[in-house]
Amino acid sequence: MAATILSQDILAICLLLSDGNLDLSLKEVIHRAEEYQETQDRHFGISRSDFRGLFHRLNWAYEMDAIKMREVISDILEYHDAYFNDEGESWYKADDVEEQDQVKQQMKLFFNPQEISQLHPKLVREFMAKMNITEAILYHCSRSGESS
């Protein structure tokens, strides 16, 4: 069975798992996602390896321990959603150039590439609270069991 997750939800998952720390490595964020999946008996996508595989699709596979969260945010937000099926994971851009999703637009403004280096965890957590990014998104964007 296929699954999709909006890119802003992928980012919200990463922000929650990193506790707003944009200096955390992508490798550590993925590790935390895998811990969440294991402890909660849930999975993002259609299997527990899909979240990691999704980031491999952006050609960061060999650098995940050197890449910080702040370096991938704009890349994530370039896409409309992530698509998962039996053949793998994919990122998709919107057909419509102008996306109207207010959460995504607010994320793009807040994580402005010119100012992202100035963001520290407290500011990010305040933004998350303002945007109502809570642990509920982890449950909402995942499915029960090891795979579906």
mmCIF file of C-alpha atoms in Angstrom:
data_model
loop_
_atom_site.group_PDB
_atom_site.id
_atom_site.type_symbol
_atom_site.label_atom_id
_atom_site.label_comp_id
_atom_site.label_asym_id
_atom_site.label_seq_id
_atom_site.Cartn_x
_atom_site.Cartn_y
_atom_site.Cartn_z
ATOM 1 C CA MET A 1 0.000 0.000 0.000
ATOM 2 C CA ALA A 2 1.434 3.402 -0.979
ATOM 3 C CA ALA A 3 1.770 6.374 1.361
ATOM 4 C CA THR A 4 2.504 10.093 1.085
ATOM 5 C CA ILE A 5 3.720 12.637 3.621
ATOM 6 C CA LEU A 6 3.744 16.379 2.910
ATOM 7 C CA SER A 7 7.206 17.942 2.919
ATOM 8 C CA GLN A 8 6.248 20.343 5.708
ATOM 9 C CA ASP A 9 5.243 17.320 7.778
ATOM 10 C CA ILE A 10 8.601 15.650 7.051
ATOM 11 C CA LEU A 11 10.264 18.834 8.299
ATOM 12 C CA ALA A 12 7.975 18.955 11.359
ATOM 13 C CA ILE A 13 8.955 15.357 12.176
ATOM 14 C CA CYS A 14 12.642 16.290 11.904
ATOM 15 C CA LEU A 15 12.173 19.403 14.064
ATOM 16 C CA LEU A 16 10.411 17.422 16.771
ATOM 17 C CA LEU A 17 12.969 14.636 16.742
ATOM 18 C CA SER A 18 15.819 17.146 16.943
ATOM 19 C CA ASP A 19 14.024 19.163 19.659
ATOM 20 C CA GLY A 20 14.574 22.241 17.519
ATOM 21 C CA ASN A 21 18.352 21.783 17.414
ATOM 22 C CA LEU A 22 19.278 22.641 13.827
ATOM 23 C CA ASP A 23 22.901 21.695 14.480
ATOM 24 C CA LEU A 24 21.977 18.049 14.996
ATOM 25 C CA SER A 25 23.237 15.838 12.181
ATOM 26 C CA LEU A 26 20.827 14.351 9.684
ATOM 27 C CA LYS A 27 22.192 10.951 10.696
ATOM 28 C CA GLU A 28 21.145 11.563 14.323
ATOM 29 C CA VAL A 29 17.674 12.770 13.319
ATOM 30 C CA ILE A 30 17.165 9.622 11.239
ATOM 31 C CA HIS A 31 18.431 7.512 14.135
ATOM 32 C CA ARG A 32 15.848 9.178 16.397
ATOM 33 C CA ALA A 33 13.120 8.522 13.810
ATOM 34 C CA GLU A 34 14.097 4.864 13.765
ATOM 35 C CA GLU A 35 14.049 4.742 17.583
ATOM 36 C CA TYR A 36 10.565 6.296 17.560
ATOM 37 C CA GLN A 37 9.372 3.718 15.045
ATOM 38 C CA GLU A 38 10.799 0.861 17.104
ATOM 39 C CA THR A 39 9.560 2.002 20.523
ATOM 40 C CA GLN A 40 6.105 3.028 19.274
ATOM 41 C CA ASP A 41 5.696 0.071 16.886
ATOM 42 C CA ARG A 42 5.026 2.463 14.004
ATOM 43 C CA HIS A 43 6.617 3.404 10.670
ATOM 44 C CA PHE A 44 6.859 6.445 8.396
ATOM 45 C CA GLY A 45 6.046 5.507 4.812
ATOM 46 C CA ILE A 46 5.314 1.826 4.231
ATOM 47 C CA SER A 47 8.235 0.305 6.159
ATOM 48 C CA ARG A 48 10.665 1.253 8.891
ATOM 49 C CA SER A 49 13.497 1.806 6.402
ATOM 50 C CA ASP A 50 11.566 4.360 4.331
ATOM 51 C CA PHE A 51 12.425 7.463 6.368
ATOM 52 C CA ARG A 52 16.157 6.799 5.948
ATOM 53 C CA GLY A 53 15.647 5.862 2.297
ATOM 54 C CA LEU A 54 13.845 9.122 1.643
ATOM 55 C CA PHE A 55 16.932 11.124 2.574
ATOM 56 C CA HIS A 56 19.156 8.803 0.549
ATOM 57 C CA ARG A 57 17.093 9.914 -2.474
ATOM 58 C CA LEU A 58 18.421 13.427 -2.007
ATOM 59 C CA ASN A 59 21.973 12.105 -2.461
ATOM 60 C CA TRP A 60 22.984 12.673 1.133
ATOM 61 C CA ALA A 61 23.549 8.977 1.831
ATOM 62 C CA TYR A 62 27.285 9.190 2.393
ATOM 63 C CA GLU A 63 27.331 12.504 4.224
ATOM 64 C CA MET A 64 24.475 12.182 6.697
ATOM 65 C CA ASP A 65 26.750 12.398 9.717
ATOM 66 C CA ALA A 66 28.341 15.616 8.391
ATOM 67 C CA ILE A 67 25.125 17.344 7.302
ATOM 68 C CA LYS A 68 23.282 19.436 9.871
ATOM 69 C CA MET A 69 19.508 19.845 9.934
ATOM 70 C CA ARG A 70 19.825 23.538 9.062
ATOM 71 C CA GLU A 71 21.504 22.548 5.780
ATOM 72 C CA VAL A 72 18.603 20.427 4.500
ATOM 73 C CA ILE A 73 15.553 22.485 5.443
ATOM 74 C CA SER A 74 15.337 24.477 2.217
ATOM 75 C CA ASP A 75 15.877 21.263 0.208
ATOM 76 C CA ILE A 76 13.002 19.546 2.008
ATOM 77 C CA LEU A 77 10.687 22.527 1.481
ATOM 78 C CA GLU A 78 11.400 22.544 -2.274
ATOM 79 C CA TYR A 79 9.147 19.513 -2.545
ATOM 80 C CA HIS A 80 5.423 19.119 -2.124
ATOM 81 C CA ASP A 81 5.504 15.642 -0.635
ATOM 82 C CA ALA A 82 7.285 12.346 -0.235
ATOM 83 C CA TYR A 83 5.795 9.242 -1.840
ATOM 84 C CA PHE A 84 6.436 5.705 -0.625
ATOM 85 C CA ASN A 85 5.614 2.424 -2.365
ATOM 86 C CA ASP A 86 7.035 -1.076 -2.820
ATOM 87 C CA GLU A 87 9.599 0.229 -5.306
ATOM 88 C CA GLY A 88 11.069 2.831 -2.963
ATOM 89 C CA GLU A 89 10.771 6.403 -1.834
ATOM 90 C CA SER A 90 10.503 9.564 -3.933
ATOM 91 C CA TRP A 91 10.220 13.307 -3.479
ATOM 92 C CA TYR A 92 7.657 15.138 -5.627
ATOM 93 C CA LYS A 93 7.379 18.790 -6.494
ATOM 94 C CA ALA A 94 3.959 20.378 -6.833
ATOM 95 C CA ASP A 95 2.514 20.766 -10.324
ATOM 96 C CA ASP A 96 1.339 24.197 -9.225
ATOM 97 C CA VAL A 97 4.345 26.485 -8.715
ATOM 98 C CA GLU A 98 2.456 28.558 -6.149
ATOM 99 C CA GLU A 99 1.657 26.339 -3.214
ATOM 100 C CA GLN A 100 -0.989 27.834 -0.974
ATOM 101 C CA ASP A 101 -0.284 25.913 2.225
ATOM 102 C CA GLN A 102 0.162 28.492 4.981
ATOM 103 C CA VAL A 103 2.216 26.216 7.242
ATOM 104 C CA LYS A 104 4.742 25.626 4.483
ATOM 105 C CA GLN A 105 4.881 29.328 3.610
ATOM 106 C CA GLN A 106 5.487 30.206 7.270
ATOM 107 C CA MET A 107 8.242 27.587 7.418
ATOM 108 C CA LYS A 108 9.902 29.035 4.331
ATOM 109 C CA LEU A 109 9.819 32.517 5.855
ATOM 110 C CA PHE A 110 11.106 31.410 9.251
ATOM 111 C CA PHE A 111 13.860 29.180 7.871
ATOM 112 C CA ASN A 112 15.042 31.844 5.437
ATOM 113 C CA PRO A 113 18.471 30.744 4.108
ATOM 114 C CA GLN A 114 19.975 34.172 4.864
ATOM 115 C CA GLU A 115 18.962 33.986 8.531
ATOM 116 C CA ILE A 116 18.962 30.270 9.318
ATOM 117 C CA SER A 117 22.480 30.379 10.770
ATOM 118 C CA GLN A 118 21.161 32.667 13.523
ATOM 119 C CA LEU A 119 18.427 30.287 14.672
ATOM 120 C CA HIS A 120 19.026 28.499 17.941
ATOM 121 C CA PRO A 121 16.889 25.748 19.543
ATOM 122 C CA LYS A 122 14.853 28.085 21.756
ATOM 123 C CA LEU A 123 13.735 30.195 18.781
ATOM 124 C CA VAL A 124 12.939 27.071 16.764
ATOM 125 C CA ARG A 125 10.894 25.592 19.632
ATOM 126 C CA GLU A 126 8.984 28.888 19.947
ATOM 127 C CA PHE A 127 8.230 28.759 16.215
ATOM 128 C CA MET A 128 7.124 25.140 16.565
ATOM 129 C CA ALA A 129 4.756 26.102 19.394
ATOM 130 C CA LYS A 130 3.380 29.025 17.356
ATOM 131 C CA MET A 131 2.766 26.687 14.410
ATOM 132 C CA ASN A 132 1.269 24.014 16.696
ATOM 133 C CA ILE A 133 3.921 21.473 15.720
ATOM 134 C CA THR A 134 3.496 18.866 18.412
ATOM 135 C CA GLU A 135 4.282 15.204 18.903
ATOM 136 C CA ALA A 136 0.860 14.454 17.426
ATOM 137 C CA ILE A 137 2.437 14.828 13.969
ATOM 138 C CA LEU A 138 4.645 11.797 14.660
ATOM 139 C CA TYR A 139 1.567 9.663 15.180
ATOM 140 C CA HIS A 140 -0.420 11.331 12.398
ATOM 141 C CA CYS A 141 2.311 10.749 9.788
ATOM 142 C CA SER A 142 3.116 7.179 10.783
ATOM 143 C CA ARG A 143 1.322 3.855 10.577
ATOM 144 C CA SER A 144 1.204 1.027 13.077
ATOM 145 C CA GLY A 145 3.457 -2.024 12.829
ATOM 146 C CA GLU A 146 6.706 -2.667 10.991
ATOM 147 C CA SER A 147 5.218 -2.215 7.537
ATOM 148 C CA SER A 148 1.971 -1.711 5.678
#
